[in-house]
């Protein structure tokens, strides 16, 4: 009996020791799991997503039924564009009953993409019952997409079953003398394609009219007409029929060859990835014009970042004689949805993808779509990618100097939009071409090069042999006299007051006033006079507006004018003076005339004949051309190599466009740029950012677009500048805010340079003509 009790005590003690050991193991596992989880979060917060995934997956292995870990793993998989990781996490959450209803559609899609059709059907059916309870927008659209997923999975399952039955039947029918080929458990037959339903409608009235009103012709004329059509549509793109129609365009051999290759080999779908400054816009528009003239494109949509719309508008109109309505046009807002019905459209991609316009843009068909700065489509989860993916298009051109910025998946997303299936599925692409631990270093380079070479052209500056002399910029800060300083401060104060009371309704006007204050008192006075003439506008500020307008009219001299005179006298040879406003043009013209300086005038109000006369006068007789922003559009001004920015646009791309009038192919001399600005003005701060922080004036034409595009976000650069100026309560606040913007610019430049190095390393000269 005593022995039995002793054995029981031993068993009980052993059980307690085992339970204690398990508790210690669990505590140790929890502690290790927590450590791994916090390590993952730390790496995640610092942008090292691959390292974060490594630690998070280890944490999940230790605690596979931890809801928080699985949720974070799903988020990280989504951010890394790793559908395998995301699927694993969501499936675990679902199996444990923790998956939120709103995440069920994502699980359905991932199951379908991974070929788990049977389970996908089960989850889709469950999700459809949950849609009414979900807190999501557009439930009708969600339900429709789930039904489409359901039909696709059913079709794939039926196709697989049919293949299995065929294989079984073939095995039975094999001759006893024949050996069946082993399939290793996989069918090598291709899945049958789904049936495409086609409906044809005939306009009966037009059909009858053609027969009753038409005329019969001879068989010879019929054959001749057929032969004409054969010649027209024959694949003879060797001769570009659009070249002779281009105006003031010096097309280079590599641009023409690029256009031919896109037309002949790529059939109108290509990624144009030339290095910065080689003229991708010209190449794309040559392709567009060629298709239009051959009758193969009768509708087109061009999508660009907002700041580049005006630049594309000018290229289209001046060089290619194509007048595309654009989202920058004054009548765009009054037209509402009818704008998107036009056959040819130039649009800001931000406006096109807006909730209001997305349906109108995507519901119609386009013969051709062109997307500039296409690296903004690199993430398939963004509205940019979804918009272009939803467009119904025949031909498609992407333009970007940096097709790869951080991850090979960005390249996959771009190419998949261009030519779906070219790089196969995400999982196959990852397994075949991506190196684990380094998302920028591809495996199987030769095979990847072959696949990309079927959709991508990347010409280099070495191939193009473009040699433009350097440019040098000099910023000249002008000390304003007392009255000028007081005027500038009073305009700034007025703008802040109006912004406080009614800023939203007059933002454009207020921003324009501040820009005019940096240009000339004359341009400010013209605007204030118009405001006072409307009577119903800003009446509560009428007294201040009248006082400032009187100050503008009383200013007889300008510190900038005196500096301008010194530059002209000290810099012989031809020179262009750029101004933004007609009021400033008038102001400077009177000053030059007063001092006996002969000059040509160029602005948008002149007709074409007068414009040509003024340019010719500048070329042959006069040494000064005074011009507004549009000065010299499409005209050859490379005989001049000096320019003065009398005022400064707040948009760096506009500054670049001014410089590009003379610093371009064909320029034989070093280009000198003088930037004038008043000390302490907004333009002074802008020049410090662009000149001192990122050395904009030493860059290749087009590079500033790449840098500004990285910090733009939802606000343009000029909008950021305006917000800083009116929101700063003190000079210290202003300095702090501009320094912050400067730091962002520097980081953006560093990021661009790294991307440029990566692209050069990855692509090299492999995709040249």
Coordinates of C-alpha atoms in Angstrom, one line a residue, residues 233-698:
X233 CA -2.2 48.5 -94.6
X234 CA 0.8 46.5 -95.8
X235 CA 3.4 46.2 -93.1
X236 CA 5.7 48.8 -94.8
X237 CA 6.6 51.0 -91.9
X238 CA 10.1 51.4 -93.3
X239 CA 8.9 54.7 -94.8
X240 CA 7.5 56.9 -92.1
X241 CA 4.9 58.9 -94.1
X242 CA 4.4 61.4 -91.2
X243 CA 8.0 62.8 -91.2
X244 CA 7.4 65.4 -93.9
X245 CA 4.4 66.8 -91.9
X246 CA 6.4 67.6 -88.8
X247 CA 7.0 71.2 -88.1
X248 CA 10.3 72.5 -86.6
X249 CA 11.2 69.0 -85.5
X250 CA 14.8 67.9 -86.1
X251 CA 14.2 64.1 -85.7
X252 CA 17.3 62.1 -85.1
X253 CA 18.1 58.7 -86.6
X254 CA 17.6 56.8 -83.3
X255 CA 14.2 58.5 -82.8
X256 CA 13.0 57.4 -86.3
X257 CA 14.4 53.9 -85.8
X258 CA 12.6 53.7 -82.5
X259 CA 9.3 54.7 -84.1
X260 CA 9.8 52.1 -86.9
X261 CA 10.6 49.3 -84.4
X262 CA 7.5 50.2 -82.3
X263 CA 5.3 50.1 -85.4
X264 CA 6.9 47.0 -87.1
X265 CA 8.0 44.7 -84.3
X266 CA 6.1 45.8 -81.2
X267 CA 2.8 46.4 -83.0
X268 CA 2.2 49.7 -81.1
X269 CA 2.8 48.4 -77.6
X270 CA 6.1 49.4 -76.1
X271 CA 8.0 50.8 -73.1
X272 CA 10.1 53.7 -74.3
X273 CA 12.9 54.0 -71.6
X274 CA 15.5 56.2 -73.2
X275 CA 17.8 58.0 -70.9
X276 CA 16.8 61.5 -69.8
X277 CA 16.9 64.2 -72.5
X278 CA 16.8 62.0 -75.6
X279 CA 13.3 62.9 -76.7
X280 CA 10.9 60.1 -75.7
X281 CA 8.0 62.5 -76.3
X282 CA 9.1 63.0 -79.9
X283 CA 9.3 59.3 -80.4
X284 CA 5.9 58.6 -79.0
X285 CA 4.3 61.4 -81.0
X286 CA 5.9 60.2 -84.2
X287 CA 4.3 56.8 -83.6
X288 CA 0.9 58.5 -82.9
X289 CA 1.1 60.7 -85.9
X290 CA 2.1 57.8 -88.1
X291 CA -1.0 55.8 -87.0
X292 CA -3.3 58.8 -87.4
X293 CA -2.1 59.4 -91.0
X294 CA -2.5 55.8 -91.9
X295 CA -6.1 55.8 -90.6
X296 CA -5.3 53.3 -87.8
X297 CA -5.9 55.6 -84.9
X298 CA -9.0 57.7 -84.7
X299 CA -9.1 58.2 -80.9
X300 CA -6.3 58.6 -78.4
X301 CA -5.8 59.4 -74.7
X302 CA -2.5 60.9 -73.4
X303 CA -2.0 60.8 -69.6
X304 CA 0.7 62.8 -68.0
X305 CA 1.6 64.2 -64.5
X306 CA -0.3 67.5 -63.9
X307 CA 2.7 69.9 -64.4
X308 CA 3.6 68.4 -67.8
X309 CA 0.1 68.8 -69.4
X310 CA 1.0 72.2 -70.9
X311 CA 4.3 71.0 -72.2
X312 CA 2.7 68.1 -74.0
X313 CA 0.0 70.5 -75.3
X314 CA 2.6 72.7 -76.9
X315 CA 4.6 69.8 -78.4
X316 CA 1.4 68.4 -80.0
X317 CA 0.2 71.7 -81.4
X318 CA 3.4 73.3 -82.5
X319 CA 5.5 70.3 -83.7
X320 CA 2.9 67.8 -84.8
X321 CA -0.1 70.1 -85.7
X322 CA -2.3 68.1 -83.4
X323 CA -4.8 70.1 -81.3
X324 CA -5.7 67.9 -78.3
X325 CA -8.2 69.4 -75.8
X326 CA -6.6 69.2 -72.4
X327 CA -7.6 69.3 -68.7
X328 CA -5.6 72.6 -68.6
X329 CA -7.9 74.3 -71.0
X330 CA -10.1 77.1 -69.6
X331 CA -13.3 75.4 -70.8
X332 CA -12.5 72.0 -69.2
X333 CA -14.5 72.6 -66.0
X334 CA -17.5 73.9 -67.9
X335 CA -17.7 70.9 -70.1
X336 CA -18.0 68.4 -67.2
X337 CA -18.4 64.8 -68.4
X338 CA -18.7 65.7 -72.1
X339 CA -15.0 66.5 -72.2
X340 CA -14.2 62.7 -71.9
X341 CA -16.3 61.9 -75.0
X342 CA -13.9 63.7 -77.4
X343 CA -11.9 61.5 -79.7
X344 CA -8.5 62.9 -78.7
X345 CA -7.8 63.9 -75.1
X346 CA -4.7 65.1 -73.2
X347 CA -5.3 64.7 -69.5
X348 CA -3.6 64.9 -66.1
X349 CA -3.6 61.4 -64.7
X350 CA -4.5 62.8 -61.3
X351 CA -7.7 64.3 -62.8
X352 CA -8.5 61.2 -64.9
X353 CA -8.3 58.8 -61.9
X354 CA -10.4 60.9 -59.6
X355 CA -13.6 59.3 -58.3
X356 CA -15.7 61.7 -60.4
X357 CA -13.9 60.9 -63.7
X358 CA -12.7 57.3 -63.4
X359 CA -15.9 55.8 -64.8
X360 CA -16.2 58.2 -67.8
X361 CA -12.5 57.6 -68.7
X362 CA -12.7 53.8 -68.6
X363 CA -16.1 53.1 -70.0
X364 CA -15.1 54.1 -73.6
X365 CA -12.6 52.6 -76.0
X366 CA -9.3 54.2 -77.3
X367 CA -7.3 53.3 -80.4
X368 CA -4.2 54.5 -78.6
X369 CA -3.1 55.4 -75.0
X370 CA 0.2 57.1 -74.1
X371 CA 1.3 57.4 -70.5
X372 CA 4.2 59.7 -69.6
X373 CA 6.3 59.2 -66.5
X374 CA 5.1 55.7 -66.5
X375 CA 7.1 54.7 -63.4
X376 CA 4.1 56.1 -61.5
X377 CA 2.4 52.9 -62.5
X378 CA 4.9 50.6 -60.8
X379 CA 2.6 49.6 -57.9
X380 CA -0.5 47.6 -59.0
X381 CA -2.3 48.6 -55.9
X382 CA -2.4 52.3 -56.8
X383 CA -5.2 54.1 -58.7
X384 CA -2.7 55.0 -61.4
X385 CA -2.1 51.3 -62.3
X386 CA -5.8 50.4 -61.9
X387 CA -6.9 53.2 -64.2
X388 CA -4.5 52.2 -67.0
X389 CA -5.4 48.5 -66.5
X390 CA -9.1 49.3 -66.8
X391 CA -8.7 51.4 -70.1
X392 CA -9.9 49.7 -73.3
X393 CA -7.0 50.3 -75.6
X394 CA -5.5 48.9 -78.8
X395 CA -2.1 50.5 -78.9
X396 CA -0.2 51.5 -75.7
X397 CA 3.0 53.4 -75.1
X398 CA 4.8 53.9 -71.7
X399 CA 7.4 56.6 -71.4
X400 CA 9.9 56.6 -68.5
X401 CA 13.7 57.0 -68.0
X402 CA 13.5 54.9 -64.8
X403 CA 11.5 51.8 -65.4
X404 CA 12.9 50.2 -62.3
X405 CA 13.3 52.1 -59.0
X406 CA 13.3 49.7 -56.1
X407 CA 12.1 46.2 -57.0
X408 CA 11.9 44.0 -60.1
X409 CA 8.2 43.7 -59.4
X410 CA 7.8 47.3 -60.6
X411 CA 9.1 46.2 -64.0
X412 CA 6.8 43.2 -63.9
X413 CA 3.8 45.5 -63.2
X414 CA 4.7 47.8 -66.1
X415 CA 5.2 45.0 -68.6
X416 CA 2.1 43.2 -67.6
X417 CA 0.0 46.3 -68.4
X418 CA 1.7 46.5 -71.8
X419 CA 1.6 42.9 -72.7
X420 CA -0.3 40.7 -70.3
X421 CA 1.4 37.3 -69.8
X422 CA 4.8 38.4 -71.3
X423 CA 6.5 37.7 -67.9
X424 CA 3.9 35.0 -66.9
X425 CA 2.4 35.0 -63.5
X426 CA 3.7 36.8 -60.4
X427 CA 4.8 33.5 -58.7
X428 CA 6.6 32.2 -61.8
X429 CA 8.3 35.6 -62.3
X430 CA 9.5 35.6 -58.7
X431 CA 10.8 32.0 -58.8
X432 CA 12.4 32.3 -62.2
X433 CA 13.9 35.8 -62.2
X434 CA 14.1 37.3 -58.7
X435 CA 17.1 36.7 -56.4
X436 CA 16.0 36.0 -52.8
X437 CA 17.2 38.8 -50.5
X438 CA 18.0 41.2 -53.4
X439 CA 14.8 42.4 -55.3
X440 CA 16.9 44.4 -57.8
X441 CA 19.3 41.6 -58.9
X442 CA 17.7 39.4 -61.5
X443 CA 18.4 35.7 -62.1
X444 CA 18.3 34.2 -65.6
X445 CA 19.4 37.5 -67.1
X446 CA 19.6 36.3 -70.7
X447 CA 16.1 35.0 -70.7
X448 CA 14.8 38.1 -69.0
X449 CA 16.7 40.2 -71.5
X450 CA 15.0 38.3 -74.4
X451 CA 11.5 38.8 -72.9
X452 CA 12.0 42.5 -72.2
X453 CA 13.6 43.1 -75.6
X454 CA 10.2 42.3 -77.1
X455 CA 8.5 45.3 -75.5
X456 CA 11.2 47.7 -74.4
X457 CA 13.6 50.2 -76.1
X458 CA 16.2 52.1 -74.1
X459 CA 18.5 54.3 -76.1
X460 CA 21.5 55.8 -74.3
X461 CA 23.3 59.1 -74.7
X462 CA 26.4 57.2 -75.9
X463 CA 24.4 55.6 -78.7
X464 CA 22.7 58.9 -79.7
X465 CA 26.0 60.8 -79.6
X466 CA 24.3 63.9 -78.3
X467 CA 26.9 66.5 -77.3
X468 CA 25.5 69.8 -76.0
X469 CA 27.8 72.4 -74.6
X470 CA 27.5 73.0 -70.9
X471 CA 25.3 75.7 -69.3
X472 CA 26.2 78.0 -66.5
X473 CA 23.8 79.9 -64.2
X474 CA 24.3 82.9 -62.1
X475 CA 21.8 84.0 -59.4
X476 CA 21.8 87.8 -58.9
X477 CA 20.1 89.0 -55.8
X478 CA 18.8 92.5 -56.0
X479 CA 18.4 94.7 -52.9
X480 CA 14.9 96.3 -53.2
X481 CA 14.6 99.9 -52.2
X482 CA 12.4 101.0 -49.3
X483 CA 9.1 101.5 -51.3
X484 CA 9.5 98.2 -53.2
X485 CA 10.0 96.3 -49.9
X486 CA 7.0 97.9 -48.3
X487 CA 4.9 97.1 -51.4
X488 CA 5.9 93.4 -51.3
X489 CA 5.2 93.1 -47.6
X490 CA 1.7 94.8 -48.0
X491 CA 0.8 92.4 -50.9
X492 CA 1.9 89.4 -48.7
X493 CA -0.1 90.7 -45.8
X494 CA -3.2 91.2 -48.1
X495 CA -2.9 87.7 -49.4
X496 CA -2.7 86.3 -45.9
X497 CA -5.7 88.2 -44.8
X498 CA -7.9 87.2 -47.7
X499 CA -6.6 83.6 -47.3
X500 CA -7.8 83.6 -43.7
X501 CA -11.3 84.8 -44.5
X502 CA -11.9 83.3 -48.0
X503 CA -8.8 81.5 -49.1
X504 CA -10.4 78.5 -50.7
X505 CA -12.5 80.5 -53.2
X506 CA -9.6 82.7 -54.3
X507 CA -6.5 80.5 -54.0
X508 CA -5.5 80.8 -57.6
X509 CA -6.0 84.6 -57.6
X510 CA -3.9 85.0 -54.4
X511 CA -1.1 82.7 -55.7
X512 CA -1.0 84.7 -58.9
X513 CA -0.8 88.0 -57.0
X514 CA 2.2 86.8 -55.1
X515 CA 3.9 85.6 -58.3
X516 CA 3.2 89.0 -59.9
X517 CA 4.7 90.7 -56.8
X518 CA 8.0 89.0 -57.7
X519 CA 7.6 90.0 -61.3
X520 CA 6.7 93.7 -61.5
X521 CA 4.5 96.4 -59.9
X522 CA 2.8 96.9 -63.3
X523 CA 1.5 93.3 -63.5
X524 CA 0.2 93.6 -59.9
X525 CA -1.6 96.8 -60.7
X526 CA -3.3 95.3 -63.8
X527 CA -4.7 92.5 -61.7
X528 CA -5.8 94.7 -58.8
X529 CA -7.6 97.0 -61.3
X530 CA -9.5 94.0 -62.7
X531 CA -10.5 93.0 -59.1
X532 CA -11.8 96.5 -58.3
X533 CA -13.7 96.6 -61.6
X534 CA -15.7 93.5 -60.6
X535 CA -17.0 95.3 -57.5
X536 CA -18.5 92.2 -56.0
X537 CA -15.2 90.6 -55.4
X538 CA -13.4 90.9 -52.0
X539 CA -15.2 94.1 -51.1
X540 CA -14.2 93.7 -47.4
X541 CA -10.6 94.2 -48.6
X542 CA -11.3 97.0 -51.1
X543 CA -9.6 99.7 -49.1
X544 CA -6.3 97.8 -48.8
X545 CA -6.5 96.8 -52.5
X546 CA -6.9 100.5 -53.6
X547 CA -4.0 101.5 -51.4
X548 CA -1.7 98.9 -52.8
X549 CA -2.8 99.7 -56.4
X550 CA -1.9 103.4 -55.8
X551 CA 1.5 102.3 -54.5
X552 CA 2.1 100.2 -57.7
X553 CA 1.3 103.2 -59.9
X554 CA 3.5 105.6 -57.9
X555 CA 6.6 103.4 -58.3
X556 CA 8.8 105.0 -61.0
X557 CA 11.9 102.9 -60.8
X558 CA 12.7 99.3 -60.2
X559 CA 15.9 97.9 -58.7
X560 CA 15.7 94.9 -61.0
X561 CA 15.6 97.2 -64.1
X562 CA 18.9 98.8 -63.1
X563 CA 20.5 95.4 -62.6
X564 CA 19.1 94.3 -66.0
X565 CA 20.7 97.3 -67.6
X566 CA 24.1 96.4 -66.1
X567 CA 23.9 92.8 -67.4
X568 CA 22.9 93.9 -70.9
X569 CA 25.8 96.4 -71.0
X570 CA 28.3 93.9 -69.6
X571 CA 27.3 91.0 -71.8
X572 CA 27.5 91.8 -75.5
X573 CA 26.0 89.4 -78.1
X574 CA 22.4 88.3 -78.4
X575 CA 20.3 87.8 -75.3
X576 CA 16.7 86.6 -74.5
X577 CA 14.9 88.2 -71.6
X578 CA 12.1 86.0 -70.2
X579 CA 9.1 87.4 -68.3
X580 CA 5.9 85.7 -67.2
X581 CA 3.3 88.4 -67.5
X582 CA 2.2 90.8 -70.2
X583 CA 2.2 93.7 -67.7
X584 CA 5.9 92.9 -67.0
X585 CA 6.6 92.7 -70.7
X586 CA 5.2 96.2 -71.1
X587 CA 7.1 97.5 -68.1
X588 CA 10.5 96.1 -69.2
X589 CA 9.9 97.2 -72.9
X590 CA 9.3 100.8 -71.8
X591 CA 12.4 100.7 -69.7
X592 CA 14.6 99.4 -72.5
X593 CA 13.1 101.9 -75.0
X594 CA 13.8 104.7 -72.5
X595 CA 17.5 103.7 -72.5
X596 CA 17.6 103.4 -76.2
X597 CA 18.0 99.6 -76.3
X598 CA 16.4 98.2 -79.5
X599 CA 14.6 94.9 -78.9
X600 CA 12.2 92.5 -80.5
X601 CA 8.9 91.6 -78.7
X602 CA 7.3 88.1 -78.7
X603 CA 4.1 87.1 -76.9
X604 CA 1.0 85.0 -77.4
X605 CA -1.1 88.0 -78.6
X606 CA 0.8 88.2 -81.9
X607 CA -0.4 86.4 -85.0
X608 CA 1.9 83.9 -86.7
X609 CA 3.1 86.4 -89.3
X610 CA 4.1 88.9 -86.6
X611 CA 5.8 86.3 -84.5
X612 CA 7.9 85.2 -87.5
X613 CA 8.8 88.8 -88.2
X614 CA 9.9 89.4 -84.6
X615 CA 12.1 86.3 -84.5
X616 CA 13.7 87.2 -87.8
X617 CA 14.3 90.7 -86.5
X618 CA 16.0 89.2 -83.5
X619 CA 18.1 86.9 -85.7
X620 CA 19.2 89.6 -88.2
X621 CA 19.1 93.0 -86.6
X622 CA 18.4 93.2 -82.8
X623 CA 20.4 91.8 -79.9
X624 CA 17.6 91.6 -77.4
X625 CA 14.4 89.4 -77.5
X626 CA 11.9 90.2 -74.8
X627 CA 9.4 87.4 -74.5
X628 CA 6.7 85.8 -72.4
X629 CA 6.6 82.1 -71.3
X630 CA 5.6 80.9 -74.7
X631 CA 8.4 82.7 -76.4
X632 CA 10.0 81.0 -79.3
X633 CA 7.7 78.0 -79.1
X634 CA 8.9 75.5 -81.7
X635 CA 11.3 78.0 -83.2
X636 CA 15.1 77.6 -83.6
X637 CA 16.7 80.0 -81.2
X638 CA 20.1 78.3 -80.8
X639 CA 21.8 81.1 -82.5
X640 CA 21.5 82.8 -79.1
X641 CA 23.3 81.5 -76.0
X642 CA 22.5 84.0 -73.3
X643 CA 19.2 84.4 -71.3
X644 CA 17.9 86.4 -68.4
X645 CA 15.1 85.2 -66.1
X646 CA 13.7 88.6 -65.2
X647 CA 11.1 86.9 -63.1
X648 CA 11.0 83.3 -62.0
X649 CA 8.2 80.8 -62.4
X650 CA 7.5 78.8 -59.2
X651 CA 7.2 75.6 -61.3
X652 CA 10.8 74.3 -61.9
X653 CA 9.6 72.6 -65.1
X654 CA 8.7 76.0 -66.5
X655 CA 12.2 77.3 -65.7
X656 CA 13.5 74.2 -67.5
X657 CA 11.3 74.9 -70.5
X658 CA 12.7 78.5 -70.8
X659 CA 16.3 77.2 -70.6
X660 CA 15.4 74.5 -73.2
X661 CA 14.7 77.2 -75.8
X662 CA 18.4 77.7 -76.3
X663 CA 20.2 74.9 -74.4
X664 CA 19.3 72.1 -76.8
X665 CA 20.6 70.0 -79.7
X666 CA 22.1 72.4 -82.2
X667 CA 23.6 74.8 -79.7
X668 CA 27.2 75.5 -80.5
X669 CA 28.2 77.7 -77.5
X670 CA 28.2 77.5 -73.8
X671 CA 24.9 78.8 -72.4
X672 CA 24.8 81.5 -69.8
X673 CA 21.7 82.0 -67.6
X674 CA 21.1 85.0 -65.3
X675 CA 18.4 84.6 -62.6
X676 CA 17.2 87.9 -61.1
X677 CA 15.4 88.0 -57.8
X678 CA 14.7 90.5 -54.9
X679 CA 16.4 89.6 -51.6
X680 CA 13.9 88.0 -49.2
X681 CA 11.3 87.4 -51.9
X682 CA 9.7 84.0 -52.6
X683 CA 11.8 83.7 -55.7
X684 CA 14.9 84.1 -53.5
X685 CA 13.9 81.1 -51.5
X686 CA 13.1 79.1 -54.6
X687 CA 16.5 79.7 -56.1
X688 CA 18.2 78.7 -52.9
X689 CA 16.3 75.4 -53.1
X690 CA 16.9 74.7 -56.8
X691 CA 20.4 76.2 -57.2
X692 CA 22.1 75.6 -53.8
X693 CA 20.4 72.4 -52.6
X694 CA 20.2 70.3 -55.8
X695 CA 22.2 72.3 -58.4
X696 CA 19.3 72.3 -60.9
X697 CA 21.1 74.4 -63.5
X698 CA 23.9 71.8 -63.9

